[in-house]
Amino acid sequence: MEQELRRMFEVKETEMIVPPTLSPELRNRIGRLRMLMGGLIAAAALAVVLGGFVGVRSLSSDDALPPANPDSKENPFVGTWTTTNVDGGTRTMVIRASGEDAYEITVHNHLAQVCSGAPSTLTGTGQLLGSKSLFIRSPQITCDDGSEPKLEDDLPPPEELLRGLSFEHDPEADILTNYSPLERRRIGGNDQAIYDGVTLVWRRAVAESRVGDVSGWITYGDKGGIWARDLTSPDDPADRIRLSSAPGTPIGWSRDGLKLLVERDMGGTDGLNEAELFVLSSEGTETRLTDADGGTGGGSFSPDATAVVYARTRECWWRSGGCGKDASSAIYVVDAEGGSPRVLLTSGSRRYPDDCGTHTCMPGRFETALQEPKWSPDGSQIAYFDGMFDWGHSLRVMDRDGTNSRVVVENSETLGGGHVDGLEWSPDGSQLAFSIEGRLYVVGVDGSGFRLVTDVGGRPYWSPDGSHIAYTRDLEASEGGGSLEIVRLDDLQVQNFGDGGSGPWTSEVEWSANPKAVDPPDG
Amino acid sequence: MEELYAAHAQRAGRLAYFLVGDRDLAQDLVQEAFLKVFARWGNLREPHSFAAYLNRTIVNLAHKAHQRRGVEQRYLEKQPRLEAMAPVRDYETADEMWRQLQLLPQRQRTAIVLRYYEDLTDHQAAEAMGCSQTAVASLVQRALGTLRKNASAAEVG
């Protein structure tokens, strides 16, 4: 019977011919569907998908995003504004032009009472009414901690109260005002809620007024080599220190500030990034640490800088069938002065969950890839990503000996898809920051407080006191892509420092003034 | 993306055809399956189980199409009443076996196609169908039983 079945299939095969190449029509549909899904994923991540208060802006599948209005100087509404809320905290509003007479509004640290005290974010799209009013359509509120906005029973939902939200511009004073009905509430006699509302006055946040005292040095790489830039004098080229004349990407300082861990792209087959790790010392010497099939995928110093942990995924991981019996991705530890690496953790196989939410589940088990291992400040743990490079991310923490791994966050709905770019412990070891496709997230090591900090930021680096995060502004952002930006975490105010990009942030750089010229390594 | 399509399109098309028995429907299913796969997972490099993922998508789509269109019902309405025909001793032509295959319940047919056309193991077929290995083995057993019975009915009594 089995033979006959097979023979039958052989015969019947010839009756079915599929077009041998993708039709242009199908290709178009794929492109539009990808863009629609990309927009949904980004918007959903921004809004932190909730039950009834999903702040998803849907992109029409037939439209490309209109270009941002470059002439923002003439537009009085565009820019960053600040006001003080009733509790005395600072609220920040960013208004961006997203096309002709179209605006995107994001208010950070919005009403706290709807989120049981946690900060909330308001988003909306705006249109001009006349020249003095900006009218917000569909304002939506999300809670920064991922919880669902709550309301008292006798109040309508925030969107209804906020319907018709509008901002007036006073051209003489260059301020915005808006009436906020939820701003002040009191319970009158007989438990009746009365809300007076209040008029908020927003002042423009000007670039010159530095948000905070950021100091220290940001280390970055460009074609001319590797540099450290003094944040107290960021625009003076004379205040940059050259750490190496060979290009590379610095990814971490040793705690004593005397060694710098650097990735150098040694080129590779098939366009895959083949980064290898080097340790640069303040005396100007350089040690190559790795020579890995497939290159390295992130790493860091141990707190005492005697060791380096790094990840490596072999080329064969990408092929169907994988690498066969041998592990295709692993985390290694190697002496900071070079030597033989030892394996700390090999990638496991994961079965994709049965309930994949809105996605289609992939069948079978997958050998995952390990990326971005980072030693905790106290040296007891290592954080890392386990996933499939651009989906299925699982942020994990394990003990320094490779055991006791546990998940910090792996919710694919909140994390979304896209490439992981960086992972860093906060200096006090309580939080982790990381970026996925330009979405910069912060989460507590215990998994709490998951929030989006910016959606145009790659590779986060904490300030030495943990109050700010530096990142390179996404190249896909409408303006200023590739520049260094620093965000203050308590109110999400951003400063842009212009060209140069971001990198490890340290308080002091003591480097010999004339590093030995380093010949680019062979390879 | 082109390479993946070129590598998998024909086999995917045949799988779809064998599952739904209708060429036009199968063409639609294949296009939709590739659309779903490429739109969601845009890697240019082949993930490990692209074929398995494609299989699973096609199996799901075929199942939905079956539910929507009552394929078996329509097929039965079009064909002469087979049960009234004299049972054949053996399947003399591929066409006859094809007809019997299309008369099987959807999941039995799916199990047979995955095992004997795609040559998947019980485990791989189970992944594609979203059920357990024992369920696959049992579906295959029952399907083979039915096919054998129809082939050799002349011997009975």
XYZ file of C-alpha atoms in Angstrom:
680
model
C 0.000 0.000 0.000
C 2.768 2.349 0.934
C 4.484 1.692 -2.374
C 1.330 2.377 -4.241
C 0.763 5.598 -2.396
C 4.225 6.785 -3.278
C 3.799 5.824 -6.906
C 0.514 7.666 -6.987
C 2.128 10.785 -5.618
C 4.837 10.565 -8.248
C 2.277 10.480 -10.984
C 0.098 13.176 -9.507
C 3.002 15.494 -8.858
C 3.204 16.313 -12.512
C -0.309 17.699 -12.497
C 0.578 20.595 -10.230
C 2.954 23.323 -11.356
C 3.517 26.459 -9.305
C 4.946 29.627 -10.891
C 8.713 29.269 -10.467
C 9.342 32.843 -9.356
C 7.629 35.299 -7.064
C 5.118 37.294 -9.041
C 5.454 41.100 -8.812
C 1.993 41.173 -7.321
C 2.932 38.799 -4.548
C 6.135 40.686 -3.934
C 4.149 43.911 -3.532
C 1.745 42.316 -1.119
C 4.635 41.005 0.953
C 6.218 44.440 1.045
C 3.054 46.166 2.135
C 2.259 43.545 4.727
C 5.766 43.803 6.164
C 5.501 47.558 6.468
C 2.119 47.288 8.095
C 3.398 44.727 10.553
C 6.552 46.705 11.245
C 4.472 49.760 12.060
C 2.154 47.775 14.268
C 5.007 46.207 16.152
C 6.690 49.553 16.743
C 3.482 51.301 17.709
C 2.410 48.470 19.945
C 5.736 48.540 21.713
C 5.447 52.278 22.195
C 2.030 51.968 23.704
C 2.777 48.890 25.789
C -0.149 46.861 24.571
C -2.896 46.802 27.139
C -6.407 45.463 27.344
C -8.875 48.171 26.552
C -6.394 50.970 26.077
C -4.284 49.801 23.196
C -2.477 52.790 21.771
C -1.785 51.340 18.363
C -1.684 53.718 15.465
C -2.477 51.741 12.389
C -0.558 52.433 9.220
C -2.489 52.190 6.036
C -0.945 49.359 4.140
C -0.910 51.366 0.952
C 0.809 54.484 2.250
C 4.432 55.128 2.781
C 5.038 57.357 5.814
C 5.025 60.983 4.683
C 8.362 62.742 5.177
C 8.719 64.873 8.292
C 8.376 68.590 7.757
C 11.937 69.883 7.649
C 10.891 73.480 8.218
C 10.094 73.082 11.862
C 11.493 76.485 12.710
C 8.531 78.162 11.111
C 6.076 75.966 12.839
C 5.388 77.278 16.309
C 4.069 74.028 17.715
C 6.899 71.726 16.790
C 9.484 71.165 19.466
C 9.881 70.079 23.039
C 7.873 71.738 25.791
C 7.830 71.399 29.523
C 5.381 72.197 32.243
C 4.971 71.487 35.894
C 2.231 69.132 36.916
C 0.105 69.550 39.996
C 2.440 67.356 42.034
C 5.378 69.563 41.174
C 7.016 67.158 38.758
C 8.065 68.042 35.257
C 6.026 66.942 32.318
C 7.590 66.911 28.859
C 5.765 67.129 25.570
C 7.320 66.451 22.217
C 5.486 67.665 19.139
C 6.802 66.449 15.817
C 5.608 67.192 12.345
C 4.717 64.003 10.547
C 3.540 65.457 7.264
C 1.666 68.397 5.909
C -0.538 69.618 8.697
C -0.073 66.428 10.662
C 1.648 66.109 14.024
C 2.607 63.472 16.513
C 2.331 64.377 20.144
C 3.871 62.488 23.015
C 3.592 63.677 26.599
C 5.850 62.024 29.149
C 5.089 61.906 32.835
C 1.467 62.656 32.206
C -1.310 62.138 34.725
C -0.241 59.795 37.450
C -3.591 59.185 39.066
C -4.761 56.984 36.218
C -1.830 54.663 36.748
C -2.023 54.399 40.518
C 0.898 56.757 40.842
C 3.119 55.393 38.086
C 3.947 57.787 35.279
C 1.767 57.665 32.209
C 2.365 58.636 28.625
C -0.121 60.358 26.381
C 0.078 60.004 22.636
C -2.015 61.433 19.866
C -2.059 62.859 16.390
C -2.735 66.511 15.877
C -4.043 68.944 13.353
C -3.997 72.703 13.227
C -7.150 74.695 13.709
C -6.337 78.107 12.372
C -2.813 79.112 13.248
C -3.071 79.196 17.003
C -4.657 75.918 17.971
C -3.411 72.379 17.703
C -6.235 69.932 18.056
C -5.451 66.392 19.188
C -7.377 63.512 17.748
C -7.690 60.205 19.566
C -5.516 60.983 22.565
C -4.587 57.795 24.376
C -3.030 57.157 27.720
C -0.787 54.237 28.603
C 0.900 53.429 31.885
C 4.685 53.352 31.752
C 4.875 50.366 34.037
C 2.699 48.277 31.759
C -0.312 48.282 34.046
C -3.742 49.139 32.826
C -4.981 52.686 33.334
C -7.543 52.735 36.093
C -10.297 55.144 36.691
C -12.746 55.843 39.350
C -16.129 54.455 38.511
C -17.925 57.724 38.293
C -15.601 59.236 35.725
C -15.722 58.651 31.994
C -12.604 57.066 30.480
C -9.630 59.411 29.950
C -9.976 59.383 26.153
C -13.453 60.807 26.429
C -12.392 63.482 28.818
C -9.429 64.238 26.633
C -11.404 64.299 23.442
C -10.997 67.706 21.901
C -7.718 68.206 23.707
C -6.145 71.241 22.184
C -3.167 73.469 22.675
C -3.143 77.213 22.114
C -0.024 79.000 21.094
C 0.746 82.498 22.307
C 3.154 83.934 19.763
C 4.310 86.803 21.948
C 5.305 84.723 24.893
C 5.998 81.626 22.781
C 4.125 79.397 25.190
C 1.466 76.764 24.785
C -1.492 76.417 27.054
C -4.019 73.672 27.406
C -6.877 72.899 29.660
C -6.542 69.579 31.432
C -9.807 68.364 32.908
C -8.353 65.477 34.868
C -5.704 67.561 36.451
C -7.417 68.272 39.691
C -10.159 66.300 41.322
C -11.712 66.440 44.639
C -14.427 64.532 46.336
C -17.088 66.921 47.458
C -19.610 66.308 50.094
C -21.689 63.165 49.638
C -18.722 61.453 47.940
C -19.306 63.344 44.779
C -16.297 63.727 42.532
C -15.815 67.232 41.272
C -13.024 68.025 38.924
C -12.135 71.590 38.193
C -9.353 70.990 35.798
C -6.490 73.357 35.372
C -4.806 75.267 32.580
C -1.258 74.122 32.004
C 1.378 76.478 30.688
C 4.095 74.899 28.590
C 7.411 76.565 27.976
C 9.729 75.633 25.206
C 12.622 73.456 26.264
C 15.534 75.177 24.603
C 18.632 73.334 23.551
C 20.939 75.651 25.411
C 19.456 74.901 28.773
C 21.228 71.705 29.576
C 18.874 69.229 31.106
C 21.162 68.127 33.830
C 24.755 68.050 34.765
C 26.028 65.375 32.496
C 29.718 64.896 32.873
C 32.257 62.298 32.142
C 33.331 60.905 28.829
C 31.589 59.052 26.042
C 33.792 56.651 24.107
C 32.971 56.018 20.479
C 34.525 54.884 17.239
C 34.630 56.267 13.741
C 36.769 55.924 10.636
C 39.561 57.828 12.300
C 39.805 55.496 15.254
C 38.441 55.335 18.775
C 37.821 58.466 20.791
C 36.711 59.730 24.157
C 34.591 62.840 24.198
C 34.319 65.153 27.180
C 30.651 65.790 27.860
C 31.322 69.037 29.667
C 32.915 70.360 26.518
C 31.335 68.253 23.827
C 31.781 70.487 20.838
C 35.444 71.302 21.151
C 37.519 68.891 19.068
C 40.523 69.678 21.206
C 38.707 68.084 24.122
C 38.609 64.682 22.562
C 41.170 62.062 23.370
C 42.203 59.586 20.756
C 42.438 56.128 22.220
C 43.325 54.247 19.056
C 44.008 55.129 15.471
C 42.441 51.943 14.154
C 38.658 51.936 13.735
C 36.510 49.856 16.024
C 33.516 49.979 18.331
C 34.182 50.309 22.044
C 31.749 48.254 24.102
C 32.929 48.536 27.668
C 35.418 49.987 30.111
C 37.071 48.091 32.893
C 36.032 49.421 36.264
C 39.467 50.896 36.910
C 39.265 52.761 33.638
C 42.544 51.385 32.408
C 41.253 48.946 29.815
C 38.772 49.293 26.995
C 36.995 46.371 25.326
C 36.636 46.960 21.592
C 34.949 45.154 18.717
C 36.696 45.302 15.378
C 35.021 44.116 12.218
C 37.392 41.708 10.542
C 35.122 41.252 7.543
C 33.444 38.003 6.839
C 31.709 35.916 4.272
C 28.196 36.556 3.168
C 28.057 40.027 4.662
C 27.840 38.692 8.173
C 29.456 40.932 10.715
C 32.632 39.258 11.904
C 33.473 41.246 14.994
C 36.457 40.123 17.021
C 37.320 41.377 20.495
C 40.365 43.374 21.482
C 41.484 44.822 24.792
C 43.090 48.243 24.599
C 45.100 49.350 27.579
C 45.824 52.848 28.749
C 49.498 52.361 28.051
C 48.557 52.033 24.419
C 48.999 48.314 23.941
C 46.429 46.055 22.402
C 45.572 42.408 22.803
C 43.420 40.374 20.487
C 41.154 38.050 22.459
C 39.123 36.129 19.925
C 39.347 34.491 16.559
C 35.913 33.019 16.312
C 34.135 31.300 13.466
C 31.159 33.586 12.947
C 32.592 36.472 14.946
C 31.563 37.578 18.405
C 28.177 38.843 19.491
C 28.866 41.169 22.401
C 30.862 40.876 25.598
C 32.089 42.612 28.744
C 34.799 42.734 31.378
C 34.487 41.092 34.752
C 34.404 43.748 37.486
C 38.062 43.157 38.339
C 38.885 43.174 34.624
C 40.837 39.961 34.755
C 38.391 38.168 32.483
C 36.135 38.865 29.533
C 32.853 37.111 28.802
C 31.629 36.997 25.214
C 29.177 35.221 22.916
C 29.831 33.518 19.633
C 27.452 32.029 17.074
C 28.961 29.911 14.347
C 28.254 30.434 10.646
C 26.546 27.058 10.399
C 23.823 28.228 12.803
C 22.251 30.005 9.855
C 21.989 26.899 7.694
C 19.066 24.584 7.732
C 20.114 21.624 9.789
C 22.255 23.918 11.904
C 25.639 22.682 13.033
C 24.645 19.131 13.623
C 25.677 17.689 16.952
C 28.016 20.456 18.018
C 26.634 23.491 19.778
C 26.321 26.348 17.360
C 26.167 29.216 19.821
C 27.823 29.661 23.184
C 29.010 32.088 25.852
C 32.716 31.895 26.712
C 35.030 33.309 29.330
C 38.611 34.168 28.458
C 41.480 35.749 30.347
C 41.652 39.491 29.641
C 45.247 39.063 28.601
C 44.365 36.427 26.073
C 44.361 32.668 26.138
C 42.067 29.740 25.589
C 38.403 30.435 26.144
C 36.261 28.093 28.157
C 32.603 27.491 27.569
C 30.237 28.937 30.144
C 26.905 28.233 28.507
C 25.783 26.639 25.267
C 22.559 27.564 23.582
C 19.595 25.397 24.213
C 16.756 24.415 22.037
C 13.432 25.924 22.634
C 10.030 24.891 21.496
C 8.022 27.799 20.366
C 5.028 28.188 22.677
C 1.717 26.690 21.633
C -0.101 29.943 22.118
C 1.701 32.500 20.039
C -0.903 35.190 20.382
C -1.442 36.912 17.082
C 1.485 35.228 15.329
C 1.576 31.952 13.544
C 3.483 29.464 15.634
C 6.542 27.938 14.108
C 6.759 24.217 14.489
C 9.487 22.258 16.105
C 12.420 23.014 18.305
C 14.994 25.628 17.486
C 18.543 25.897 18.569
C 18.783 29.426 19.807
C 21.609 31.939 19.585
C 23.241 33.630 22.564
C 24.155 37.309 22.461
C 25.439 40.230 24.517
C 26.635 38.603 27.744
C 27.251 41.307 30.365
C 28.800 40.891 33.766
C 26.847 42.476 36.626
C 28.583 45.258 38.567
C 29.026 43.042 41.616
C 30.392 40.205 39.539
C 27.903 37.602 40.705
C 25.744 37.329 37.607
C 25.789 37.547 33.835
C 22.877 38.881 31.790
C 22.425 37.827 28.171
C 19.992 37.327 25.323
C 18.823 33.948 24.130
C 16.832 34.004 20.916
C 16.706 33.840 17.189
C 18.538 37.065 16.359
C 15.559 38.991 15.191
C 12.690 37.336 17.022
C 11.946 35.117 19.955
C 14.074 37.218 22.329
C 14.501 36.064 25.875
C 16.427 38.307 28.269
C 18.033 36.137 30.936
C 20.348 36.314 33.913
C 22.541 33.486 35.171
C 25.093 33.009 37.916
C 28.682 33.721 37.001
C 29.461 30.051 36.748
C 26.884 29.502 34.018
C 24.232 27.876 36.187
C 20.832 28.905 37.471
C 19.678 30.774 34.409
C 16.334 32.529 34.715
C 14.193 34.663 32.456
C 13.910 38.397 33.102
C 11.541 39.153 30.249
C 10.638 37.181 27.140
C 7.181 38.335 26.251
C 7.228 38.574 22.488
C 4.243 40.910 22.488
C 6.032 43.547 24.511
C 9.559 43.009 23.214
C 8.578 42.742 19.568
C 10.822 41.611 16.773
C 13.983 43.075 15.351
C 17.699 42.900 16.058
C 19.040 43.132 19.573
C 21.519 45.975 19.917
C 23.302 46.175 23.232
C 22.559 45.227 26.797
C 23.868 47.021 29.904
C 23.496 46.753 33.659
C 22.709 49.923 35.549
C 25.653 50.865 37.790
C 23.795 49.777 40.913
C 22.975 46.407 39.388
C 19.219 46.777 39.770
C 18.187 47.325 36.165
C 19.019 46.316 32.627
C 18.808 48.501 29.529
C 18.778 47.152 26.005
C 17.628 48.057 22.535
C 15.687 46.086 19.945
C 15.505 47.666 16.508
C 15.723 51.186 17.908
C 13.348 50.599 20.818
C 15.292 51.228 23.993
C 13.850 49.444 27.017
C 14.695 49.413 30.704
C 13.601 46.647 33.064
C 14.370 45.682 36.641
C 16.487 42.572 37.080
C 13.502 41.004 38.781
C 11.419 41.673 35.678
C 9.482 44.588 37.112
C 9.156 48.109 35.772
C 9.485 47.225 32.122
C 9.244 50.409 30.086
C 10.151 51.973 26.775
C 12.525 54.907 27.097
C 12.785 55.936 23.454
C 11.929 54.433 20.113
C 14.835 55.956 18.223
C 17.725 54.665 20.302
C 20.284 51.940 19.804
C 22.916 50.447 22.165
C 22.242 52.051 25.539
C 25.045 53.029 27.936
C 24.366 54.174 31.478
C 25.922 57.242 33.030
C 28.214 56.378 35.944
C 25.564 57.510 38.438
C 22.743 55.695 36.691
C 20.605 58.783 36.128
C 20.991 59.009 32.367
C 21.367 56.741 29.380
C 23.368 57.595 26.283
C 22.527 56.079 22.930
C 23.095 56.618 19.256
C 20.049 58.121 17.652
C 18.581 55.669 15.189
C 19.704 56.168 11.618
C 16.103 55.674 10.553
C 14.934 58.640 12.627
C 13.711 61.630 10.658
C 16.517 63.944 11.763
C 19.788 63.614 13.530
C 20.269 59.928 12.873
C 23.654 58.724 14.057
C 24.126 61.475 16.615
C 24.741 61.103 20.332
C 21.703 61.572 22.522
C 21.411 61.404 26.265
C 18.112 60.881 28.027
C 17.440 61.677 31.660
C 15.515 58.816 33.093
C 13.220 60.482 35.570
C 11.509 62.725 33.065
C 12.761 61.364 29.727
C 14.196 64.709 28.660
C 16.617 64.249 25.800
C 19.690 66.223 24.865
C 21.243 65.856 21.467
C 24.999 66.244 21.263
C 25.363 66.072 17.518
C 27.771 63.925 15.618
C 29.784 61.145 17.092
C 27.411 58.508 18.271
C 27.329 56.834 21.631
C 29.441 54.359 23.514
C 30.592 53.371 26.983
C 30.335 56.230 29.465
C 33.031 56.689 32.043
C 33.807 59.419 34.557
C 37.496 59.789 33.908
C 39.800 58.826 31.123
C 43.442 58.499 31.999
C 45.083 57.569 28.809
C 48.595 58.071 27.590
C 48.602 61.060 25.312
C 50.185 59.283 22.386
C 48.916 55.770 22.029
C 51.148 53.483 20.014
C 49.936 53.411 16.459
C 48.301 50.050 16.070
C 48.594 48.142 12.824
C 45.221 46.747 11.839
C 45.299 43.046 12.690
C 45.603 40.644 9.777
C 42.452 39.102 8.536
C 13.567 35.476 -0.501
C 13.718 34.481 -4.176
C 15.955 31.566 -3.321
C 13.684 30.300 -0.620
C 10.710 30.556 -2.925
C 12.529 28.800 -5.754
C 13.658 26.044 -3.422
C 10.295 25.337 -1.841
C 7.519 26.487 -4.157
C 6.990 23.325 -6.186
C 6.944 20.988 -3.236
C 4.686 23.333 -1.335
C 2.336 23.485 -4.294
C 2.132 19.736 -4.535
C 1.541 19.366 -0.844
C -1.305 21.846 -1.081
C -2.715 20.038 -4.134
C -2.651 16.671 -2.438
C -4.331 18.062 0.620
C -7.195 19.830 -1.121
C -7.430 17.954 -4.414
C -8.106 21.105 -6.392
C -5.378 22.770 -8.458
C -6.745 26.304 -8.419
C -7.367 26.243 -4.714
C -3.905 24.829 -4.195
C -2.344 27.694 -6.171
C -4.107 30.210 -3.936
C -3.029 28.378 -0.814
C 0.605 28.325 -1.822
C 0.676 32.032 -2.592
C -1.012 32.827 0.696
C 1.374 30.570 2.600
C 4.443 32.295 1.179
C 2.881 35.691 1.829
C 2.399 34.820 5.490
C 5.832 33.329 5.894
C 7.802 36.074 4.175
C 5.847 38.932 5.692
C 6.321 37.731 9.220
C 9.812 36.368 9.152
C 11.850 38.528 6.857
C 15.259 36.907 7.361
C 17.076 36.549 4.134
C 18.912 33.567 5.537
C 17.018 30.351 5.866
C 15.948 29.664 9.391
C 16.394 26.082 10.429
C 12.968 24.805 9.710
C 11.691 26.942 6.894
C 10.273 23.887 5.147
C 8.643 22.681 8.336
C 7.173 26.104 8.941
C 5.872 26.282 5.409
C 4.379 22.799 5.799
C 2.582 23.785 8.932
C 1.205 26.932 7.309
C -0.053 24.965 4.322
C -1.617 22.290 6.522
C -3.427 25.012 8.476
C -4.598 26.817 5.369
C -5.774 23.575 3.791
C -7.693 22.754 6.926
C -9.386 26.160 6.900
C -10.177 25.862 3.217
C -11.672 22.460 3.845
C -13.873 23.776 6.592
C -14.988 26.695 4.514
C -15.698 24.879 1.321
C -16.691 21.413 2.420
C -14.352 19.971 -0.162
C -15.267 16.394 0.490
C -18.922 17.123 0.178
C -18.512 18.838 -3.160
C -16.224 16.154 -4.392
C -18.733 13.510 -3.538
C -21.483 15.395 -5.292
C -19.446 15.574 -8.484
C -18.309 11.967 -8.629
C -20.397 8.940 -9.517
C -21.434 7.101 -6.395
C -18.294 5.105 -5.749
C -19.730 2.831 -3.136
C -22.146 1.460 -5.709
C -19.350 0.624 -8.107
C -17.882 -2.831 -8.181
C -14.945 -2.796 -5.756
C -11.626 -3.145 -7.515
C -9.156 -5.751 -6.420
C -6.236 -3.478 -6.620
C -5.708 0.117 -7.425
C -5.119 -0.184 -11.117
C -4.464 3.449 -11.723
C -3.077 6.296 -9.779
C -6.316 8.126 -10.454
C -8.343 5.582 -8.568
C -6.124 5.796 -5.517
C -6.211 9.571 -5.811
C -9.969 9.483 -5.617
C -9.848 7.307 -2.535
C -7.331 9.639 -0.966
C -9.572 12.624 -1.493
C -12.463 10.754 0.086
C -10.594 10.252 3.336
C -11.381 12.563 6.234
C -9.200 15.685 6.164
C -6.825 14.774 8.972
C -6.314 11.223 7.781
C -5.485 12.511 4.328
C -3.097 15.108 5.786
C -1.291 12.428 7.797
C -0.935 10.195 4.736
C 0.364 13.001 2.533
C 2.884 14.162 5.108
C 4.145 10.625 5.753
C 4.238 9.261 2.223
C 4.700 12.281 0.025
C 6.800 14.580 2.242
C 8.366 11.511 3.869
C 8.221 13.058 7.294
C 8.667 11.038 10.429
C 5.713 10.718 12.788
C 7.380 13.358 14.918
C 7.789 15.845 12.075
C 4.274 15.225 10.840
C 2.982 15.805 14.349
C 4.741 19.181 14.423
C 3.182 20.164 11.127
C -0.290 19.093 12.199
C -0.124 20.443 15.699
C -0.983 17.140 17.326
C 0.811 14.287 19.090
C 2.880 11.566 17.484
C 0.480 8.897 18.637
C -2.355 10.799 16.992
C -0.420 10.822 13.722
C 0.324 7.096 13.946
C -3.305 6.362 14.618
C -4.502 8.552 11.743
C -2.100 6.834 9.368
C -3.234 3.405 10.550
C -6.874 4.190 10.037
C -6.275 5.757 6.633
C -4.236 2.810 5.416
C -6.927 0.511 6.697
C -9.575 2.297 4.691
C -7.452 2.398 1.570
C -6.619 -1.300 1.832
C -10.211 -2.221 2.451
C -11.310 -0.398 -0.678
C -8.547 -1.982 -2.699
C -9.210 -5.569 -1.744
C -12.911 -5.590 -1.024
C -13.360 -8.119 -3.742
C -11.681 -10.694 -1.554
C -14.165 -10.355 1.230
C -17.085 -12.647 1.225
